[in-house]
mmCIF file of C-alpha atoms in Angstrom:
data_model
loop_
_atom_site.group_PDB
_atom_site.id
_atom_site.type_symbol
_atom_site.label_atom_id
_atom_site.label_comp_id
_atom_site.label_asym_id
_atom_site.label_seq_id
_atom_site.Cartn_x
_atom_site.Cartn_y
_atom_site.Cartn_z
ATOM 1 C CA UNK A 1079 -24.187 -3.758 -18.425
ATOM 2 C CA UNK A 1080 -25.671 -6.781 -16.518
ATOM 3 C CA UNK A 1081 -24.171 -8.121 -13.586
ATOM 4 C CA UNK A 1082 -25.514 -10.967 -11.288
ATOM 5 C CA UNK A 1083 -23.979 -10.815 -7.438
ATOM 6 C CA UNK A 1084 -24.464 -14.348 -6.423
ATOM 7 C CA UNK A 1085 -25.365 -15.994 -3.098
ATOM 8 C CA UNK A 1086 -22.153 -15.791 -1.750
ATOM 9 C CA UNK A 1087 -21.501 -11.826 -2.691
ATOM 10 C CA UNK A 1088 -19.363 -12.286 -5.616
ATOM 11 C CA UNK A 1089 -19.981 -11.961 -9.573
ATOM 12 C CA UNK A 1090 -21.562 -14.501 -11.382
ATOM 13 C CA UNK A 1091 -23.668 -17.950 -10.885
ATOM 14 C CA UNK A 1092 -24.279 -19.092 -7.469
ATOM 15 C CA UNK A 1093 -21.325 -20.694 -6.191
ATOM 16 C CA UNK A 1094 -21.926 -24.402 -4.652
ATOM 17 C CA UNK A 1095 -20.325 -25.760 -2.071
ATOM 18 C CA UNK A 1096 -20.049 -29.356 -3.180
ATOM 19 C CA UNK A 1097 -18.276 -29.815 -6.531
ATOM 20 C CA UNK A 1098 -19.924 -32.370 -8.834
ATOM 21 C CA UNK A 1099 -18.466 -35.583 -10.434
ATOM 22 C CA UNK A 1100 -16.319 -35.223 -12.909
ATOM 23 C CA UNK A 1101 -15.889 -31.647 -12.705
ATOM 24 C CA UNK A 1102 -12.435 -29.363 -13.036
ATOM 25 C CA UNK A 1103 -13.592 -26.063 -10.945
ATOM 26 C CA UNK A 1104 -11.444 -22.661 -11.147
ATOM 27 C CA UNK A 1105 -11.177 -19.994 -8.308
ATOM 28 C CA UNK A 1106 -9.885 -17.038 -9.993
ATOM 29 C CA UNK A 1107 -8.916 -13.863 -7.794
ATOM 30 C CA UNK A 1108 -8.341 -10.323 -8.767
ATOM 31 C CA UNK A 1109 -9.759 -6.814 -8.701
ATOM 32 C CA UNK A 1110 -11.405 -4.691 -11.003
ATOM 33 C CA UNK A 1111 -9.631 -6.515 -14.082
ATOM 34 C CA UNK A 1112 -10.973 -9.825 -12.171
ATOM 35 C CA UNK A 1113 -14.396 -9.273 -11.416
ATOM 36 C CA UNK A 1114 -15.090 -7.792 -15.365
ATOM 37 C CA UNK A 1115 -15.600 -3.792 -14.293
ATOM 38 C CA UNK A 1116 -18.267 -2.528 -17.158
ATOM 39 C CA UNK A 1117 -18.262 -5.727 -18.876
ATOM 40 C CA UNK A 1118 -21.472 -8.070 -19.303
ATOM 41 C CA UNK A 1119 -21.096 -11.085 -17.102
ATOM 42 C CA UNK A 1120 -20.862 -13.286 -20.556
ATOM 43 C CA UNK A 1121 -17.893 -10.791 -21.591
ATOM 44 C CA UNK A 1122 -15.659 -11.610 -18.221
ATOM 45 C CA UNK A 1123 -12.171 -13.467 -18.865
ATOM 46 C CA UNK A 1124 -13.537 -16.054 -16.426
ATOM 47 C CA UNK A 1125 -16.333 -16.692 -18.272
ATOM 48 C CA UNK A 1126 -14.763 -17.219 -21.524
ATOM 49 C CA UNK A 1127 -11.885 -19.258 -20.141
ATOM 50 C CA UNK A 1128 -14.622 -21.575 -19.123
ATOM 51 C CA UNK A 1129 -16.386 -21.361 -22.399
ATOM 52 C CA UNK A 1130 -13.619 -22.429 -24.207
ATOM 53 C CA UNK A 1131 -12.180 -25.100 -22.012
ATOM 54 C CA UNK A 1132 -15.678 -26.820 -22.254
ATOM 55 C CA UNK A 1133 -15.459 -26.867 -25.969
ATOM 56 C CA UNK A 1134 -11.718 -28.483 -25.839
ATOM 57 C CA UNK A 1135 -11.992 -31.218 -23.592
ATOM 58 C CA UNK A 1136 -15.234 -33.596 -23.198
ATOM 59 C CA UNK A 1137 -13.734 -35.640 -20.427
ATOM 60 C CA UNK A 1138 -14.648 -33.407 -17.716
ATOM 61 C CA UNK A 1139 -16.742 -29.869 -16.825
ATOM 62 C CA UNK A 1140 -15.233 -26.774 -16.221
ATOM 63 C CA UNK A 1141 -16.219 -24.734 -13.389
ATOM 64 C CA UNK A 1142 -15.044 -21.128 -13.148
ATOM 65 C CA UNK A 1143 -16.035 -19.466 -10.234
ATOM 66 C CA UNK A 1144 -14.761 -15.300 -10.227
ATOM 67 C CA UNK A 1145 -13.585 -14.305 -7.017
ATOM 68 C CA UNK A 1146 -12.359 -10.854 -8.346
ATOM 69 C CA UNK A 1147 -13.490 -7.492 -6.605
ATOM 70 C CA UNK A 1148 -13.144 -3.893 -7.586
ATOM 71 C CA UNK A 1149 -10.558 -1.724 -5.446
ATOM 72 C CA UNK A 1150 -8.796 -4.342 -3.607
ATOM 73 C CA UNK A 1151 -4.838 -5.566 -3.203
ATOM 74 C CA UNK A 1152 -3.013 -8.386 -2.796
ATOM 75 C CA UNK A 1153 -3.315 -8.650 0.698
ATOM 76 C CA UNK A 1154 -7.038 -8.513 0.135
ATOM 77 C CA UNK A 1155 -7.029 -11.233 -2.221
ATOM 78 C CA UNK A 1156 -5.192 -13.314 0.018
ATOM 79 C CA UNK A 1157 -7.613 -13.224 3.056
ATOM 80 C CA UNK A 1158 -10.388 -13.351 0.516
ATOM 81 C CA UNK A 1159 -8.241 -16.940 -0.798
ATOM 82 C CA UNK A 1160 -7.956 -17.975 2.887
ATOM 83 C CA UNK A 1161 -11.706 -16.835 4.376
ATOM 84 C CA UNK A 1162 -13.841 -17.936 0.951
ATOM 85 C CA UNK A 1163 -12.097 -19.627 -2.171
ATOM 86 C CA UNK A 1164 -10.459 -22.609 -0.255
ATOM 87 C CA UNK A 1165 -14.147 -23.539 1.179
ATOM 88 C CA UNK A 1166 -15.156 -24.550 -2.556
ATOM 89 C CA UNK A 1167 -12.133 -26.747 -2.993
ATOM 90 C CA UNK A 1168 -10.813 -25.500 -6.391
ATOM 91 C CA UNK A 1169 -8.563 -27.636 -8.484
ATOM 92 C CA UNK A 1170 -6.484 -24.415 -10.316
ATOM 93 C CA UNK A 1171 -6.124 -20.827 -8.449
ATOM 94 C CA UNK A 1172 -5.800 -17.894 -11.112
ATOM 95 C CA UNK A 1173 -4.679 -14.694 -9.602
ATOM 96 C CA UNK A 1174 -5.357 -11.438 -11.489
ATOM 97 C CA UNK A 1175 -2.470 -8.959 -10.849
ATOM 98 C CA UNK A 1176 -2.523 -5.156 -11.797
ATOM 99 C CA UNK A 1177 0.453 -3.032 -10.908
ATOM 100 C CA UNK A 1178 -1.404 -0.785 -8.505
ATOM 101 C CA UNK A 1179 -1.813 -4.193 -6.357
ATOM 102 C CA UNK A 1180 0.704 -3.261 -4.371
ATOM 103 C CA UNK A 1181 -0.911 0.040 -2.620
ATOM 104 C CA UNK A 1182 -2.172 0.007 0.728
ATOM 105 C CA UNK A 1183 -5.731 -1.726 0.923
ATOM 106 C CA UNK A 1184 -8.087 1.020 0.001
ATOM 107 C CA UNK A 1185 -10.881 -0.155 2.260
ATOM 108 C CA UNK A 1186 -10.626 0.758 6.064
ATOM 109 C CA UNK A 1187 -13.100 -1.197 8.645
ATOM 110 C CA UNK A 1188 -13.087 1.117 12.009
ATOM 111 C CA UNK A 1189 -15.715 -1.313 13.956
ATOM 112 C CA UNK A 1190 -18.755 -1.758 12.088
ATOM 113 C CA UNK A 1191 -18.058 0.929 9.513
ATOM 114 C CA UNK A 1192 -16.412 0.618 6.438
ATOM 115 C CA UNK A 1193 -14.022 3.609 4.752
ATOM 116 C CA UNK A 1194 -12.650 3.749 1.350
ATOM 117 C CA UNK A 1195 -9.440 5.501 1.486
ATOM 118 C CA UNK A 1196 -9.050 7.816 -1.982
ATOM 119 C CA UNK A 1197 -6.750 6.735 -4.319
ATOM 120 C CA UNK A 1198 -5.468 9.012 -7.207
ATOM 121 C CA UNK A 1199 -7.666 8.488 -10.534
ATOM 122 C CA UNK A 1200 -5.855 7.555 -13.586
ATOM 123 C CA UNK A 1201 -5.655 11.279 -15.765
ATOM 124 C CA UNK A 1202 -4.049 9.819 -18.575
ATOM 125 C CA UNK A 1203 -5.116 11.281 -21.893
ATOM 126 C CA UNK A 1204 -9.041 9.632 -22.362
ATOM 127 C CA UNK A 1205 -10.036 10.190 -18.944
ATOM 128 C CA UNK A 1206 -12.819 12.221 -18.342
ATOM 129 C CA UNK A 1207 -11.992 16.075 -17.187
ATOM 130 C CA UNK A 1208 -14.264 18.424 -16.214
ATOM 131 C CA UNK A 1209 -12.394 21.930 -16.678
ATOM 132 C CA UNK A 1210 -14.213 25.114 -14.863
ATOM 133 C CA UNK A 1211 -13.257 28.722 -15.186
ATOM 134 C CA UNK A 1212 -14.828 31.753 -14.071
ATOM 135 C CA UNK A 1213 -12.787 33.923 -16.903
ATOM 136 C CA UNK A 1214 -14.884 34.806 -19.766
ATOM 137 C CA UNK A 1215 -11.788 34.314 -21.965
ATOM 138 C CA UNK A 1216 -11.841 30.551 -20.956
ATOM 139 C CA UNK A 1217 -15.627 30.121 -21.683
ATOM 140 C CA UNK A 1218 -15.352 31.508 -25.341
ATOM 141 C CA UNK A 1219 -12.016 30.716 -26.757
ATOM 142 C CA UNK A 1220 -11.814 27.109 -27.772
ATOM 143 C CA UNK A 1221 -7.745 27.770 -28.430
ATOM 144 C CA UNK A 1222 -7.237 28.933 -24.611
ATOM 145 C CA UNK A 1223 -9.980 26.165 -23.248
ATOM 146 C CA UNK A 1224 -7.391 23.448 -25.636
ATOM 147 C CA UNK A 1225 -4.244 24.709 -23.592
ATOM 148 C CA UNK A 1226 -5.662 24.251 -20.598
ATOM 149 C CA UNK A 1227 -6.815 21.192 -21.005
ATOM 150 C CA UNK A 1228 -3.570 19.824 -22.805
ATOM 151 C CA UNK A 1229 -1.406 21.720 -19.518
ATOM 152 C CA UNK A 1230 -4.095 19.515 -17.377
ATOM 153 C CA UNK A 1231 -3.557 16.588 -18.936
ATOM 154 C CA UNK A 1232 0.233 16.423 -19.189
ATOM 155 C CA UNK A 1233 1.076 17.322 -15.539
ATOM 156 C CA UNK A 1234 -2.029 14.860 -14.238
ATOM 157 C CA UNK A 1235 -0.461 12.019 -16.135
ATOM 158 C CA UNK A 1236 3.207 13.474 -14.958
ATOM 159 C CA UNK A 1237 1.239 12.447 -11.305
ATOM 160 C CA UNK A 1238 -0.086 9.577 -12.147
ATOM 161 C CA UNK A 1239 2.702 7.619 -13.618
ATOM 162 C CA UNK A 1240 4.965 8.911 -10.181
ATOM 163 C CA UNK A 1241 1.753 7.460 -8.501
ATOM 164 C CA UNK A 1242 2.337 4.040 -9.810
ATOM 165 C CA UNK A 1243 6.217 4.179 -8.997
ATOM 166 C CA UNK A 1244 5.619 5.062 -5.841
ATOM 167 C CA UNK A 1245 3.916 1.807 -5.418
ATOM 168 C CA UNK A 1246 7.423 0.045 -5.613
ATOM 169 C CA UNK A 1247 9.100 2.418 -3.678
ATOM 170 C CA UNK A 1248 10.774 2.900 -0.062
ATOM 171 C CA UNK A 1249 7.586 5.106 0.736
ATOM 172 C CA UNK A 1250 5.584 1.789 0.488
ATOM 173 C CA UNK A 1251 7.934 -0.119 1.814
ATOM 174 C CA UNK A 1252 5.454 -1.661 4.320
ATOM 175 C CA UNK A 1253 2.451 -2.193 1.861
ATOM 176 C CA UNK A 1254 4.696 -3.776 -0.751
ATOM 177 C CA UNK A 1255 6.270 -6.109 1.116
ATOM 178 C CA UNK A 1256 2.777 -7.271 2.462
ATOM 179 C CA UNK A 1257 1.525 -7.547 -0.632
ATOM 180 C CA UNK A 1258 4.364 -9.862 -2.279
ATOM 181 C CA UNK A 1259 4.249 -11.933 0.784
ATOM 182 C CA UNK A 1260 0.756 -12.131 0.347
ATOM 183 C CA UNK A 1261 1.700 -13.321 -2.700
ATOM 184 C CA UNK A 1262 3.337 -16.281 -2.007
ATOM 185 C CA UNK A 1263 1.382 -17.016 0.878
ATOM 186 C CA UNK A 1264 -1.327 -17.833 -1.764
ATOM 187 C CA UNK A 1265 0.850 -19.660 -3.589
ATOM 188 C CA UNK A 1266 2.366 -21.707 -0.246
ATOM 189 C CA UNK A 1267 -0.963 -22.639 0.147
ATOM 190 C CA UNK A 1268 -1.912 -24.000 -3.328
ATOM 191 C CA UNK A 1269 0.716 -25.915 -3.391
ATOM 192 C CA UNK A 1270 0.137 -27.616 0.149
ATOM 193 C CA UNK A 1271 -3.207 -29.003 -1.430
ATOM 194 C CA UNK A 1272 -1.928 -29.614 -5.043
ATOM 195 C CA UNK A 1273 -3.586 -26.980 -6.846
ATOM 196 C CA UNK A 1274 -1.756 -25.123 -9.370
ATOM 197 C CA UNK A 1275 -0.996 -21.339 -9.110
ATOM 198 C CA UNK A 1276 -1.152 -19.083 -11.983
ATOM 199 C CA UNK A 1277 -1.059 -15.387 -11.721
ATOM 200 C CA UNK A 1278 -2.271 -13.591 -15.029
ATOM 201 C CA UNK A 1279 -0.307 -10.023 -15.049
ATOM 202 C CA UNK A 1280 -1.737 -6.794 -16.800
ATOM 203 C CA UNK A 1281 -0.328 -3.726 -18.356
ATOM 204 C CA UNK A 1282 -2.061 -0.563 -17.562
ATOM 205 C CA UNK A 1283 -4.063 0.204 -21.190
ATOM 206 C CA UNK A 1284 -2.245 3.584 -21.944
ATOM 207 C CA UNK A 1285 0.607 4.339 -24.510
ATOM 208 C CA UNK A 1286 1.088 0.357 -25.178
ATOM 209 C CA UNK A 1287 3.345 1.111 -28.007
ATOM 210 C CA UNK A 1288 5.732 3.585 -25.607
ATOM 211 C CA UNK A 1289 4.780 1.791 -22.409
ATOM 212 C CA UNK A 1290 5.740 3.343 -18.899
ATOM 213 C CA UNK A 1291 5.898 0.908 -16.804
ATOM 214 C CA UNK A 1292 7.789 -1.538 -18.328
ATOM 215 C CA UNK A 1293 10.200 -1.092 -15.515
ATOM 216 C CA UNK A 1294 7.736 -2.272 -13.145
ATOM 217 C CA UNK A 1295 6.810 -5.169 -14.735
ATOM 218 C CA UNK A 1296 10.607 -6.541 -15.468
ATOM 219 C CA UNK A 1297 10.272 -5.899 -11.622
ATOM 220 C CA UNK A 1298 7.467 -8.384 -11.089
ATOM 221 C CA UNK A 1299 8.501 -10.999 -13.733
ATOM 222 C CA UNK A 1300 11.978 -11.177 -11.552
ATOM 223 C CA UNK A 1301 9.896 -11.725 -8.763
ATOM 224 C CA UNK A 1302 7.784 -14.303 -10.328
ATOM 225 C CA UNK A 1303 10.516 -16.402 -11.648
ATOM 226 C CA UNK A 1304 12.831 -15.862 -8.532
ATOM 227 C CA UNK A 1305 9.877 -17.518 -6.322
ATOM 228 C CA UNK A 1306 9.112 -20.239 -8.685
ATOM 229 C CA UNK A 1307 5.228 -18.555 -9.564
ATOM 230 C CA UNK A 1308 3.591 -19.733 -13.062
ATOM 231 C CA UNK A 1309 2.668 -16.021 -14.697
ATOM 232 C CA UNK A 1310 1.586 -14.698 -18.154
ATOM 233 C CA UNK A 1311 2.215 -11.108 -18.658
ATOM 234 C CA UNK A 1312 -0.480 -9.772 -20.815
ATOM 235 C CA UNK A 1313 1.883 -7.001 -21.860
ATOM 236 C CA UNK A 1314 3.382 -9.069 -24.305
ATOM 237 C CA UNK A 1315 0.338 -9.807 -25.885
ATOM 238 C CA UNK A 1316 -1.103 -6.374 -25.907
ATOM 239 C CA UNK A 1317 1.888 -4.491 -26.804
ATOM 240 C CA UNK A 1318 1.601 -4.349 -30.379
ATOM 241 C CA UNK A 1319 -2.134 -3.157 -30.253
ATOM 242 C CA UNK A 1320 -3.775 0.016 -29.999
ATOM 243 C CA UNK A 1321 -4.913 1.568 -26.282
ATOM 244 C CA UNK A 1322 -7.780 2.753 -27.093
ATOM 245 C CA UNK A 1323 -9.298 -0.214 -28.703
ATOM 246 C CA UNK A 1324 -8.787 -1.985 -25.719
ATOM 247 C CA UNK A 1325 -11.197 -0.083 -23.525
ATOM 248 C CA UNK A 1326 -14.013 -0.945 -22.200
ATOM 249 C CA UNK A 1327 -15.401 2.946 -22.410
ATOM 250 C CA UNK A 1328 -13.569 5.843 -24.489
ATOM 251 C CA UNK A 1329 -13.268 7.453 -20.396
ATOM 252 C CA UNK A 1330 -12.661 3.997 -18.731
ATOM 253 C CA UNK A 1331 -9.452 1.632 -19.066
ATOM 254 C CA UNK A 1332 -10.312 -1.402 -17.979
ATOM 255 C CA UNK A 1333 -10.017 -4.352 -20.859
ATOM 256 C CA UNK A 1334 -13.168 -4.814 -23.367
ATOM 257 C CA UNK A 1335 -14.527 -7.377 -24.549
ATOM 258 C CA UNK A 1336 -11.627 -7.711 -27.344
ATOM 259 C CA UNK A 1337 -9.120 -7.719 -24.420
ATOM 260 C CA UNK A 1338 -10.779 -10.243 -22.655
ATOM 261 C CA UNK A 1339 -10.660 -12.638 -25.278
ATOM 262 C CA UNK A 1340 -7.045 -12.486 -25.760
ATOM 263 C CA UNK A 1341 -6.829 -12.961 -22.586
ATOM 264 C CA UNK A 1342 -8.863 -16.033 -22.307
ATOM 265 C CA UNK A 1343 -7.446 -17.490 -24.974
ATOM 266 C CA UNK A 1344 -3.786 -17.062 -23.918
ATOM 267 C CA UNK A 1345 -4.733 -18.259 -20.631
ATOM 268 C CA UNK A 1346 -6.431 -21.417 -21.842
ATOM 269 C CA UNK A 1347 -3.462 -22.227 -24.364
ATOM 270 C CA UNK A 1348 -1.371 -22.204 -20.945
ATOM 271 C CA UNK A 1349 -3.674 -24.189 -18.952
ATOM 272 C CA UNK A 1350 -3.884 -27.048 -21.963
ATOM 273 C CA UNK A 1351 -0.514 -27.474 -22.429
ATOM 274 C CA UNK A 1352 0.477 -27.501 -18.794
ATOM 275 C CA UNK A 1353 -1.929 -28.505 -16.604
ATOM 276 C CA UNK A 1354 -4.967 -30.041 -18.438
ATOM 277 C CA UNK A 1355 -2.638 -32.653 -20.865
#
């Protein structure tokens, strides 16, 4: 996988600071999902949206400039909107949402050090396990080593999937209300300079077909709509498809290339017919 960090930290080309003529730049924001995690810097949503919108339309260039970093929240993405992206002067904010956005941020500053703060690892069926035993019964019989790895694997996702939850619970009360109001503090402040806000909401890639999370994101579609925020949840488009051939790695499942190009393409049939007419 290549990956270019640019001059101003972030993925991709080197980010100017004046905008040329006739040019239509896009600040997208995110995490992981974002900033392309195991993909190939031509294989990034952000890059593709661009691709395709300079193929479309001859009247202007299209600038995409990806914002997105691994591990980070709302609230992160927000200072990150306030403290970087606004300096380039976009002309459309895209916002990358996952539904583990709304945790607590997962990186602690203390002074000059800097603390990641462990989050549970997805141990959905597909993630990588490594199973030790001492019993000599475990190390030669593949039926025994089988049930413990499908016991493993049904009580980690059991945790995981309460993990998520939790997320929109009373227990993260705090976090979750920072993180919508976050939310529409980035969109408060598109909208005071005329730039239009769209937020591009994914599914977790796991068990599309029996999804189980759908109650979080009828949660976050109310929200969208009740507050007025332009969204396209990806879930809709993905639903129909198989997990696993949306993964990046068979032990990793962040969107492939094949993902990504839905997504683009979605994203830019949005952008034509609403904001680039």
């Amino acid at each position: 996988v290549k990956i270019k960090i640019n001059n101003q930290g972030f993925r991709g080309p080197d980010f100017n600071l004046q905008k040329p003529l006739n040019t239509i730049r896009i600040a997208f924001l995110g995490d992981s999902f974002t900033f392309g995690w195991g993909l190939d810097d031509r294989e990034t949503f952000s890059e593709k949206i661009c691709g395709h919108l300079n193929n479309l339309n001859s009247r202007y260039t299209f600038e995409c400039l990806n914002f997105g970093m691994p591990a980070t929240n709302i609230y992160n993405n927000y200072h990150i909107f306030i403290n970087e992206v606004i300096r380039f002067n976009p002309d459309i904010v895209i916002l990358g949402l996952t539904i583990n956005d709304m945790e607590e941020p997962p990186y602690i500053f203390t002074g000059q050090e800097v603390f990641f703060n462990p989050r549970l690892v997805d141990f959905f069926e597909g993630a990588s396990v490594n199973l030790k035993s001492d019993e000599d019964l475990y190390k030669t019989s593949y039926i025994i080593k089988l049930i413990k790895r499908i016991s493993f694997s049904l009580v980690s996702e059991k945790k995981t999937i309460e993990y998520y939850y939790l997320h929109y619970s009373d227990k993260n009360a705090y976090w979750l209300n920072e993180n919508l109001t976050s939310l529409l503090k980035i969109k408060a402040e598109c909208e005071k300079r005329a730039m239009p806000f769209l937020v591009l909401y994914f599914p977790i890639l796991y068990k599309l077909h029996a999804y189980p999370f759908n109650e979080i994101h009828l949660f976050m579609r109310s929200f969208f709509a009740n507050n007025n925020i332009a969204f396209i949840d990806f879930l809709d488009e993905f639903k129909n498809l198989k997990d696993r051939e949306l993964w990046v790695h068979s032990k990793d499942k962040h969107p492939n290339d094949k993902a990504t190009s839905i997504i683009a393409q979605k994203t830019v049939e949005l952008l034509m017919r609403r904001y680039l007419k």
